[in-house]
């Protein structure tokens, strides 16, 4: 039947040339000369407002787990940046970088994670470990290894604007994975995952009482604990 042309007769849509040819040229001339009637001069079409991005709590979000993870990040930063952080805050360029991150909406614990990860990468390179390769247990040991007075001094250029931009991006991806989210490749400066986490996973709000990042060094140049003596800690 199809070979005999049945499908041709069943098609609803007609080729443009055929459909346009159903009416003569005079019809199209009248359409072209038509004007909007005066009664329609005040007509304004209505449209619903655009849908806003959802701010409902994301699937799997648990405020208790979020707060516990933040507490651990402050604790880790206290140990792994014990001597490096006072040096960073004493250097004008590094301090300005931290100020810029805060002005861009990054919370203290998020900045500390970026600093800790930059330091961690440097320590792995010094140990001959490529990030993402080698023994995961050894990498995690280096990630949490307390910094002491005898530890090798980390060059401050490790914490450049470019490096910290990379580590803040990687941090959002890690936090997203914690909540069961999968990331896609982002364009530079897009911050799509950060926006999602902020809207639906309280990424820009969840925090605990802590010592201010820019005022966490005592008169003797020693790092003061971020949580000790703060908010009942």
Coordinates of N, CA and C in Angstrom, one line a residue:
X1 N 0.8 -1.2 0.0 CA 0.0 0.0 0.0 C 0.9 1.2 0.0
X2 N 2.0 1.2 0.8 CA 2.8 2.4 0.8 C 3.5 2.6 -0.5
X3 N 3.8 1.5 -1.2 CA 4.4 1.7 -2.5 C 3.5 2.3 -3.5
X4 N 2.2 2.1 -3.2 CA 1.1 2.7 -4.1 C 0.8 4.1 -3.7
X5 N 1.4 4.6 -2.7 CA 1.2 6.0 -2.4 C 0.4 6.3 -1.2
X6 N 0.0 5.2 -0.4 CA -0.8 5.5 0.8 C -0.2 6.4 1.8
X7 N 1.1 6.3 2.0 CA 1.7 7.2 3.0 C 1.6 8.6 2.6
X8 N 1.7 8.9 1.3 CA 1.5 10.3 0.8 C 0.2 10.8 1.1
X9 N -0.8 10.0 1.1 CA -2.2 10.5 1.4 C -2.5 10.6 2.9
X10 N -1.6 10.0 3.7 CA -1.8 10.0 5.2 C -1.1 11.2 5.8
X11 N -0.1 11.8 5.2 CA 0.7 12.9 5.8 C -0.2 14.1 6.0
X12 N -0.2 14.6 7.2 CA -1.0 15.8 7.6 C -0.3 17.1 7.0
X13 N 1.0 17.2 7.2 CA 1.7 18.4 6.7 C 2.0 18.3 5.2
X14 N 1.8 19.4 4.6 CA 2.0 19.4 3.1 C 3.3 20.2 2.9
X15 N 4.0 19.9 1.8 CA 5.2 20.8 1.5 C 4.8 22.2 1.4
X16 N 5.7 23.1 1.7 CA 5.4 24.6 1.8 C 4.9 25.0 0.4
X17 N 5.6 24.6 -0.7 CA 5.2 25.0 -2.0 C 3.8 24.7 -2.3
X18 N 3.3 23.5 -1.9 CA 2.0 23.1 -2.2 C 1.0 23.9 -1.4
X19 N 1.3 24.0 0.0 CA 0.3 24.7 0.8 C 0.2 26.2 0.4
X20 N 1.3 26.8 0.1 CA 1.2 28.2 -0.3 C 0.5 28.4 -1.6
X21 N 0.5 27.4 -2.5 CA -0.2 27.5 -3.8 C -1.6 27.3 -3.7
X22 N -2.2 26.9 -2.5 CA -3.6 26.7 -2.4 C -4.4 28.0 -2.6
X23 N -3.7 29.1 -2.3 CA -4.4 30.5 -2.4 C -3.6 31.3 -3.4
X24 N -4.4 32.1 -4.1 CA -3.8 32.9 -5.2 C -3.1 34.1 -4.7
X25 N -2.4 34.8 -5.6 CA -1.6 36.0 -5.2 C -2.4 37.1 -4.6
X26 N -3.7 37.3 -5.0 CA -4.5 38.4 -4.5 C -4.7 38.2 -3.0
X27 N -4.8 37.0 -2.5 CA -5.0 36.7 -1.1 C -3.7 37.2 -0.3
X28 N -2.6 36.9 -0.8 CA -1.4 37.3 -0.1 C -1.2 38.8 -0.2
X29 N -1.6 39.5 -1.3 CA -1.5 40.9 -1.4 C -2.4 41.6 -0.4
X30 N -3.6 41.1 -0.2 CA -4.5 41.6 0.8 C -3.9 41.5 2.2
X31 N -3.3 40.3 2.5 CA -2.7 40.1 3.8 C -1.6 41.1 4.0
X32 N -0.8 41.3 3.0 CA 0.4 42.2 3.1 C -0.1 43.7 3.4
X33 N -1.2 44.1 2.8 CA -1.7 45.4 3.0 C -2.6 45.6 4.2
X34 N -2.8 44.6 5.0 CA -3.7 44.7 6.1 C -3.0 45.5 7.2
X35 N -3.7 46.2 8.0 CA -3.2 47.0 9.2 C -3.9 46.6 10.4
X36 N -3.3 46.9 11.5 CA -3.8 46.5 12.8 C -5.0 47.4 13.1
X37 N -6.2 46.9 13.4 CA -7.4 47.7 13.7 C -7.2 48.6 14.9
X38 N -7.8 49.7 14.8 CA -7.7 50.7 15.9 C -8.1 50.1 17.3
X39 N -9.1 49.2 17.2 CA -9.5 48.6 18.5 C -8.5 47.8 19.2
X40 N -7.4 47.5 18.5 CA -6.3 46.7 19.1 C -5.1 47.5 19.5
X41 N -5.3 48.8 19.4 CA -4.1 49.7 19.7 C -3.6 49.6 21.1
X42 N -4.5 49.4 22.0 CA -4.1 49.3 23.4 C -3.9 47.9 23.9
X43 N -4.0 46.9 23.0 CA -3.8 45.5 23.4 C -2.3 45.2 23.8
X44 N -2.2 44.6 24.9 CA -0.8 44.2 25.4 C -0.9 42.7 25.8
X45 N -0.2 41.9 25.0 CA -0.3 40.5 25.4 C 0.3 40.2 26.8
X46 N -0.4 39.3 27.4 CA 0.1 38.9 28.8 C 1.0 37.6 28.7
X47 N 1.9 37.6 29.7 CA 2.8 36.4 29.7 C 3.1 36.1 31.2
X48 N 3.2 34.8 31.5 CA 3.5 34.5 32.9 C 5.0 34.9 33.2
X49 N 5.3 35.3 34.4 CA 6.6 35.6 34.8 C 7.6 34.4 34.6
X50 N 8.8 34.7 34.2 CA 9.7 33.5 34.0 C 9.9 32.8 35.3
X51 N 10.1 31.5 35.2 CA 10.3 30.6 36.4 C 11.6 30.9 37.0
X52 N 11.6 31.1 38.3 CA 12.8 31.3 39.1 C 13.4 30.0 39.4
X53 N 14.8 30.0 39.6 CA 15.5 28.8 39.9 C 15.0 28.3 41.3
X54 N 14.9 27.0 41.5 CA 14.4 26.5 42.8 C 15.3 26.8 43.9
X55 N 14.7 27.1 45.1 CA 15.5 27.3 46.3 C 15.1 26.2 47.4
X56 N 14.4 25.2 46.9 CA 14.0 24.1 47.9 C 15.2 23.3 48.3
X57 N 15.2 22.8 49.5 CA 16.3 22.0 50.0 C 16.6 20.9 49.0
X58 N 17.9 20.7 48.6 CA 18.2 19.7 47.7 C 18.1 18.3 48.2
X59 N 17.9 17.4 47.3 CA 17.8 16.0 47.6 C 19.0 15.5 48.4
X60 N 18.8 14.9 49.5 CA 19.9 14.3 50.3 C 20.5 15.3 51.3
X61 N 20.1 16.6 51.2 CA 20.8 17.6 52.1 C 20.4 17.3 53.6
X62 N 21.4 17.3 54.4 CA 21.3 17.0 55.9 C 22.0 18.1 56.6
X63 N 21.3 19.0 57.3 CA 22.0 20.1 58.0 C 23.0 19.7 59.1
X64 N 22.6 18.6 59.7 CA 23.5 18.1 60.8 C 24.9 17.6 60.2
X65 N 24.8 16.9 59.1 CA 26.0 16.4 58.4 C 26.8 17.6 57.9
X66 N 26.1 18.6 57.4 CA 26.8 19.8 56.8 C 27.6 20.5 57.9
X67 N 27.0 20.7 59.1 CA 27.6 21.4 60.2 C 28.8 20.5 60.7
X68 N 28.6 19.2 60.8 CA 29.7 18.4 61.2 C 30.9 18.4 60.3
X69 N 30.6 18.4 59.0 CA 31.7 18.5 58.0 C 32.4 19.9 58.1
X70 N 31.7 20.9 58.3 CA 32.3 22.3 58.5 C 33.2 22.3 59.7
X71 N 32.7 21.7 60.8 CA 33.5 21.7 62.1 C 34.8 21.0 61.8
X72 N 34.8 19.9 61.1 CA 36.0 19.1 60.8 C 37.0 19.9 60.0
X73 N 36.4 20.7 59.0 CA 37.3 21.5 58.2 C 38.1 22.6 59.0
X74 N 37.4 23.2 59.9 CA 38.1 24.2 60.8 C 39.2 23.4 61.6
X75 N 38.9 22.3 62.1 CA 39.8 21.5 62.9 C 41.1 21.1 62.1
X76 N 40.8 20.7 60.8 CA 41.9 20.3 60.0 C 42.8 21.5 59.6
X77 N 42.2 22.6 59.3 CA 42.9 23.9 59.0 C 43.8 24.3 60.1
X78 N 43.3 24.2 61.4 CA 44.1 24.5 62.5 C 45.4 23.7 62.6
X79 N 45.3 22.5 62.2 CA 46.5 21.6 62.3 C 47.4 21.8 61.1
X80 N 46.8 21.8 59.9 CA 47.7 21.8 58.7 C 48.2 23.1 58.3
X81 N 47.6 24.2 58.8 CA 48.1 25.6 58.5 C 48.6 26.3 59.7
X82 N 49.0 25.6 60.7 CA 49.3 26.2 62.0 C 50.4 27.3 61.8
X83 N 51.4 27.1 61.0 CA 52.5 28.1 60.8 C 52.3 28.8 59.5
X84 N 51.7 28.2 58.5 CA 51.6 28.8 57.2 C 50.6 30.0 57.2
X85 N 49.4 29.8 57.9 CA 48.4 30.8 57.9 C 48.9 32.1 58.5
X86 N 49.6 32.1 59.6 CA 50.1 33.4 60.1 C 51.0 34.1 59.1
X87 N 51.8 33.4 58.3 CA 52.6 34.0 57.3 C 51.8 34.5 56.2
X88 N 50.8 33.8 55.8 CA 49.9 34.3 54.7 C 49.2 35.7 55.2
X89 N 48.7 35.7 56.4 CA 48.0 36.9 56.8 C 48.9 38.1 57.1
X90 N 50.2 37.8 57.3 CA 51.2 38.9 57.5 C 51.7 39.5 56.2
X91 N 51.4 38.8 55.1 CA 51.9 39.2 53.8 C 50.7 40.0 53.1
X92 N 50.9 41.2 52.7 CA 49.9 42.1 52.2 C 49.2 41.5 50.9
X93 N 49.9 40.9 50.0 CA 49.3 40.4 48.8 C 48.4 39.2 49.1
X94 N 48.9 38.3 50.0 CA 48.1 37.1 50.3 C 46.9 37.5 51.1
X95 N 47.1 38.4 52.0 CA 45.9 38.9 52.8 C 44.9 39.5 51.9
X96 N 45.3 40.3 50.9 CA 44.4 40.9 50.0 C 43.6 39.8 49.2
X97 N 44.3 38.7 48.9 CA 43.6 37.6 48.2 C 42.5 37.1 49.0
X98 N 42.7 36.9 50.3 CA 41.7 36.3 51.2 C 40.6 37.3 51.3
X99 N 40.9 38.6 51.4 CA 39.8 39.6 51.5 C 39.0 39.6 50.2
X100 N 39.6 39.4 49.1 CA 38.8 39.4 47.8 C 37.9 38.2 47.8
X101 N 38.4 37.0 48.3 CA 37.5 35.9 48.3 C 36.3 36.1 49.2
X102 N 36.5 36.7 50.4 CA 35.4 37.0 51.3 C 34.4 37.9 50.6
X103 N 34.9 39.0 50.0 CA 34.0 39.9 49.3 C 33.2 39.3 48.2
X104 N 33.8 38.2 47.6 CA 33.1 37.4 46.6 C 32.1 36.4 47.2
X105 N 31.9 36.4 48.5 CA 30.9 35.6 49.1 C 31.4 34.3 49.7
X106 N 32.7 34.0 49.6 CA 33.2 32.8 50.1 C 33.3 32.9 51.7
X107 N 32.8 31.8 52.3 CA 32.8 31.8 53.8 C 34.2 31.4 54.3
X108 N 34.5 31.7 55.6 CA 35.9 31.4 56.1 C 36.3 30.0 55.9
X109 N 35.3 29.1 56.2 CA 35.7 27.6 56.1 C 36.0 27.2 54.7
X110 N 35.3 27.9 53.7 CA 35.6 27.5 52.3 C 36.9 28.1 51.9
X111 N 37.3 29.3 52.4 CA 38.6 29.8 52.1 C 39.7 28.9 52.7
X112 N 39.5 28.5 53.9 CA 40.4 27.6 54.6 C 40.6 26.3 53.9
X113 N 39.5 25.8 53.3 CA 39.6 24.5 52.6 C 40.5 24.7 51.3
X114 N 40.3 25.9 50.6 CA 41.1 26.2 49.4 C 42.5 26.3 49.8
X115 N 42.8 27.0 50.9 CA 44.2 27.1 51.4 C 44.8 25.8 51.7
X116 N 44.0 25.0 52.5 CA 44.5 23.7 52.9 C 44.8 22.8 51.7
X117 N 44.0 22.8 50.7 CA 44.2 22.0 49.5 C 45.4 22.4 48.7
X118 N 45.6 23.8 48.6 CA 46.8 24.2 47.9 C 48.0 23.8 48.7
X119 N 48.0 23.8 50.0 CA 49.2 23.3 50.8 C 49.3 21.8 50.6
X120 N 48.2 21.1 50.6 CA 48.2 19.7 50.4 C 48.9 19.3 49.1
X121 N 48.5 20.0 48.0 CA 49.1 19.7 46.7 C 50.6 19.9 46.7
X122 N 51.0 21.0 47.3 CA 52.4 21.2 47.4 C 53.2 20.1 48.2
X123 N 52.6 19.7 49.3 CA 53.2 18.6 50.1 C 53.3 17.3 49.3
X124 N 52.3 17.0 48.5 CA 52.3 15.8 47.7 C 53.4 15.9 46.6
X125 N 53.5 17.1 46.0 CA 54.6 17.2 45.0 C 56.0 17.1 45.6
X126 N 56.1 17.6 46.8 CA 57.4 17.5 47.5 C 57.7 16.0 47.9
X127 N 56.6 15.2 48.1 CA 56.8 13.8 48.4 C 56.9 12.9 47.1
X128 N 56.8 13.6 46.0 CA 56.9 12.8 44.7 C 55.6 12.1 44.4
X129 N 54.5 12.7 44.9 CA 53.2 12.1 44.6 C 52.4 13.0 43.6
X130 N 51.9 12.4 42.5 CA 51.1 13.2 41.6 C 49.6 13.1 42.1
X131 N 49.0 14.3 42.3 CA 47.6 14.3 42.7 C 46.7 13.4 41.9
X132 N 46.0 12.5 42.5 CA 45.1 11.6 41.8 C 45.8 10.2 41.5
X133 N 47.1 10.1 41.8 CA 47.8 8.9 41.6 C 48.5 8.4 42.9
X134 N 48.9 7.2 42.9 CA 49.7 6.7 44.1 C 48.7 6.2 45.2
X135 N 49.3 6.0 46.3 CA 48.6 5.4 47.5 C 47.6 6.4 48.1
X136 N 46.3 6.2 48.0 CA 45.3 7.1 48.6 C 45.5 7.3 50.1
X137 N 45.9 6.2 50.8 CA 46.1 6.4 52.2 C 47.2 7.3 52.5
X138 N 48.3 7.3 51.8 CA 49.4 8.2 52.0 C 49.0 9.6 51.6
X139 N 48.2 9.8 50.6 CA 47.7 11.1 50.3 C 46.9 11.7 51.4
X140 N 46.0 10.9 52.0 CA 45.2 11.4 53.0 C 46.0 11.7 54.3
X141 N 47.0 10.9 54.5 CA 47.9 11.2 55.6 C 48.5 12.6 55.5
X142 N 49.0 12.9 54.3 CA 49.6 14.2 54.0 C 48.6 15.3 54.1
X143 N 47.3 15.0 53.8 CA 46.2 16.0 53.8 C 46.0 16.4 55.2
X144 N 46.2 15.5 56.2 CA 45.9 15.8 57.6 C 47.1 15.9 58.5
X145 N 48.3 15.9 57.9 CA 49.5 15.9 58.7 C 49.7 17.3 59.4
X146 N 49.8 17.3 60.7 CA 49.9 18.6 61.4 C 51.2 19.3 61.0
X147 N 51.1 20.6 60.8 CA 52.3 21.4 60.5 C 53.0 21.7 61.8
X148 N 54.3 21.6 61.8 CA 55.1 21.9 63.0 C 56.1 22.9 62.7
X149 N 56.8 23.3 63.7 CA 57.9 24.3 63.5 C 59.0 23.7 62.6
X150 N 59.1 22.4 62.6 CA 60.2 21.8 61.8 C 59.7 21.5 60.4
X151 N 58.4 21.7 60.1 CA 57.9 21.4 58.7 C 58.6 22.3 57.7
X152 N 58.7 21.8 56.5 CA 59.3 22.6 55.4 C 58.4 23.7 55.1
X153 N 58.9 24.9 55.0 CA 58.1 26.1 54.8 C 57.5 26.1 53.4
X154 N 56.2 26.4 53.3 CA 55.5 26.4 52.0 C 55.7 27.7 51.4
X155 N 56.2 27.8 50.1 CA 56.3 29.1 49.4 C 54.9 29.8 49.3
X156 N 54.8 31.0 49.5 CA 53.6 31.7 49.5 C 53.0 31.8 48.1
X157 N 53.8 31.7 47.1 CA 53.2 31.8 45.7 C 52.3 30.5 45.4
X158 N 52.4 29.5 46.3 CA 51.5 28.4 46.2 C 50.1 28.8 46.3
X159 N 49.8 29.9 47.0 CA 48.5 30.4 47.3 C 48.1 31.6 46.4
X160 N 48.5 31.6 45.2 CA 48.2 32.7 44.2 C 46.7 32.7 43.9
X161 N 46.3 33.9 43.4 CA 44.9 34.0 43.0 C 44.5 32.9 42.0
X162 N 45.3 32.6 41.1 CA 45.0 31.5 40.1 C 44.8 30.2 40.8
X163 N 45.8 29.9 41.7 CA 45.7 28.6 42.4 C 44.5 28.5 43.2
X164 N 44.1 29.5 43.9 CA 43.0 29.5 44.8 C 41.7 29.5 44.0
X165 N 41.7 30.1 42.8 CA 40.5 30.0 42.0 C 40.2 28.6 41.6
X166 N 41.3 27.8 41.3 CA 41.2 26.4 40.9 C 40.7 25.6 42.1
X167 N 41.2 25.9 43.3 CA 40.8 25.1 44.5 C 39.4 25.4 45.0
X168 N 39.0 26.6 44.8 CA 37.6 26.9 45.2 C 36.6 26.2 44.2
X169 N 37.0 26.1 42.9 CA 36.1 25.4 42.0 C 36.1 23.9 42.4
X170 N 37.3 23.3 42.6 CA 37.4 21.9 43.0 C 36.6 21.6 44.3
X171 N 36.6 22.6 45.2 CA 35.9 22.4 46.4 C 34.4 22.3 46.2
X172 N 33.9 23.1 45.4 CA 32.4 23.0 45.1 C 32.1 21.7 44.5
X173 N 32.9 21.2 43.7 CA 32.7 19.9 43.0 C 32.7 18.8 44.1
X174 N 33.7 18.9 45.0 CA 33.8 17.9 46.1 C 32.6 17.9 47.0
X175 N 32.1 19.1 47.4 CA 30.9 19.3 48.2 C 29.7 18.7 47.5
X176 N 29.6 19.0 46.2 CA 28.5 18.5 45.4 C 28.5 17.0 45.4
X177 N 29.6 16.4 45.3 CA 29.7 14.9 45.3 C 29.3 14.3 46.7
X178 N 29.6 15.1 47.7 CA 29.2 14.7 49.1 C 27.7 14.6 49.2
X179 N 27.0 15.4 48.4 CA 25.5 15.4 48.4 C 24.9 14.5 47.3
X180 N 25.8 13.8 46.6 CA 25.3 12.9 45.6 C 25.1 13.6 44.2
X181 N 25.7 14.8 44.0 CA 25.5 15.5 42.8 C 26.7 15.2 41.8
X182 N 26.4 15.3 40.5 CA 27.5 15.1 39.6 C 27.7 16.4 38.8
X183 N 28.9 16.8 38.6 CA 29.3 18.0 38.0 C 29.5 17.8 36.5
X184 N 29.4 18.9 35.8 CA 29.7 19.0 34.4 C 30.9 19.9 34.2
X185 N 31.5 19.9 33.1 CA 32.6 20.9 32.8 C 32.0 22.3 32.8
X186 N 32.6 23.2 33.6 CA 32.2 24.6 33.6 C 33.2 25.5 32.9
X187 N 32.6 26.6 32.4 CA 33.4 27.6 31.8 C 34.1 28.4 32.9
X188 N 35.2 29.0 32.6 CA 35.9 29.8 33.6 C 35.0 30.9 34.1
X189 N 34.8 31.0 35.5 CA 34.0 32.0 36.1 C 32.5 31.8 36.1
X190 N 32.1 30.6 35.5 CA 30.6 30.3 35.4 C 30.0 30.1 36.8
X191 N 30.7 29.3 37.6 CA 30.2 29.0 39.0 C 28.8 28.4 39.0
X192 N 28.4 27.6 38.1 CA 27.1 27.0 38.0 C 26.9 26.1 39.2
X193 N 27.9 25.2 39.6 CA 27.7 24.3 40.7 C 27.6 25.1 42.0
X194 N 28.4 26.1 42.1 CA 28.4 27.0 43.4 C 27.0 27.6 43.5
X195 N 26.4 28.0 42.4 CA 25.0 28.6 42.4 C 24.0 27.6 42.9
X196 N 24.1 26.4 42.4 CA 23.2 25.3 42.8 C 23.3 25.0 44.3
X197 N 24.6 24.9 44.7 CA 24.8 24.5 46.1 C 24.3 25.7 47.0
X198 N 24.5 26.9 46.6 CA 24.1 28.0 47.4 C 22.5 28.1 47.5
X199 N 21.9 27.8 46.4 CA 20.4 27.9 46.4 C 19.7 26.8 47.1
X200 N 20.3 25.6 47.0 CA 19.6 24.4 47.5 C 20.3 23.6 48.6
X201 N 21.5 23.9 48.8 CA 22.3 23.2 49.8 C 22.9 24.1 50.9
X202 N 22.5 25.3 51.0 CA 22.9 26.3 52.0 C 24.4 26.5 52.0
X203 N 25.0 26.4 50.8 CA 26.5 26.5 50.7 C 27.0 27.9 51.1
X204 N 26.1 28.9 50.9 CA 26.6 30.3 51.3 C 26.1 30.7 52.7
X205 N 25.5 29.7 53.5 CA 24.9 30.1 54.8 C 25.5 29.2 55.9
X206 N 25.6 27.9 55.6 CA 25.9 27.0 56.7 C 27.3 27.3 57.2
X207 N 27.4 27.5 58.5 CA 28.7 27.8 59.2 C 28.5 27.5 60.7
X208 N 29.5 27.6 61.5 CA 29.5 27.5 62.9 C 30.2 28.7 63.5
X209 N 29.9 29.1 64.8 CA 30.7 30.1 65.4 C 32.2 29.8 65.4
X210 N 32.9 30.8 65.0 CA 34.4 30.6 64.9 C 35.1 31.9 65.0
X211 N 36.4 31.8 65.2 CA 37.3 33.0 65.2 C 37.4 33.5 63.8
X212 N 37.3 34.9 63.6 CA 37.4 35.5 62.3 C 38.7 35.1 61.7
X213 N 38.7 34.8 60.4 CA 39.8 34.4 59.6 C 40.9 35.4 59.6
X214 N 40.5 36.7 59.5 CA 41.5 37.8 59.4 C 42.0 38.2 60.7
X215 N 41.5 37.7 61.8 CA 41.9 38.0 63.1 C 42.1 36.8 64.0
X216 N 42.8 35.8 63.4 CA 43.0 34.5 64.1 C 44.5 34.4 64.5
X217 N 45.3 35.4 64.5 CA 46.7 35.4 64.9 C 46.9 36.2 66.1
X218 N 47.5 35.7 67.2 CA 47.7 36.5 68.4 C 48.9 37.5 68.2
X219 N 49.1 38.2 69.3 CA 50.2 39.2 69.3 C 51.6 38.7 69.0
X220 N 51.7 37.4 69.4 CA 53.0 36.8 69.1 C 53.2 36.1 67.8
X221 N 52.2 36.3 66.9 CA 52.2 35.7 65.6 C 51.8 34.2 65.5
X222 N 51.2 33.8 66.6 CA 50.7 32.4 66.6 C 49.3 32.2 66.2
X223 N 49.0 31.1 65.5 CA 47.6 30.9 65.1 C 46.7 30.5 66.3
X224 N 45.6 31.2 66.5 CA 44.7 30.9 67.6 C 43.7 29.9 67.0
X225 N 43.2 29.0 67.8 CA 42.3 28.0 67.4 C 41.0 28.6 66.9
X226 N 40.5 28.2 65.8 CA 39.3 28.8 65.2 C 38.0 28.5 66.1
X227 N 38.0 27.4 66.8 CA 36.8 27.1 67.6 C 36.9 27.2 69.1
X228 N 38.1 27.0 69.6 CA 38.3 27.0 71.0 C 37.8 28.3 71.7
X229 N 36.9 28.2 72.6 CA 36.4 29.4 73.4 C 35.4 30.2 72.6
X230 N 35.0 29.7 71.4 CA 34.0 30.4 70.6 C 32.7 29.7 70.6
X231 N 31.6 30.4 71.0 CA 30.3 29.8 70.9 C 30.1 28.6 71.8
X232 N 30.8 28.5 72.9 CA 30.7 27.3 73.7 C 31.5 26.2 73.4
X233 N 32.4 26.4 72.3 CA 33.3 25.3 71.9 C 34.3 25.0 73.0

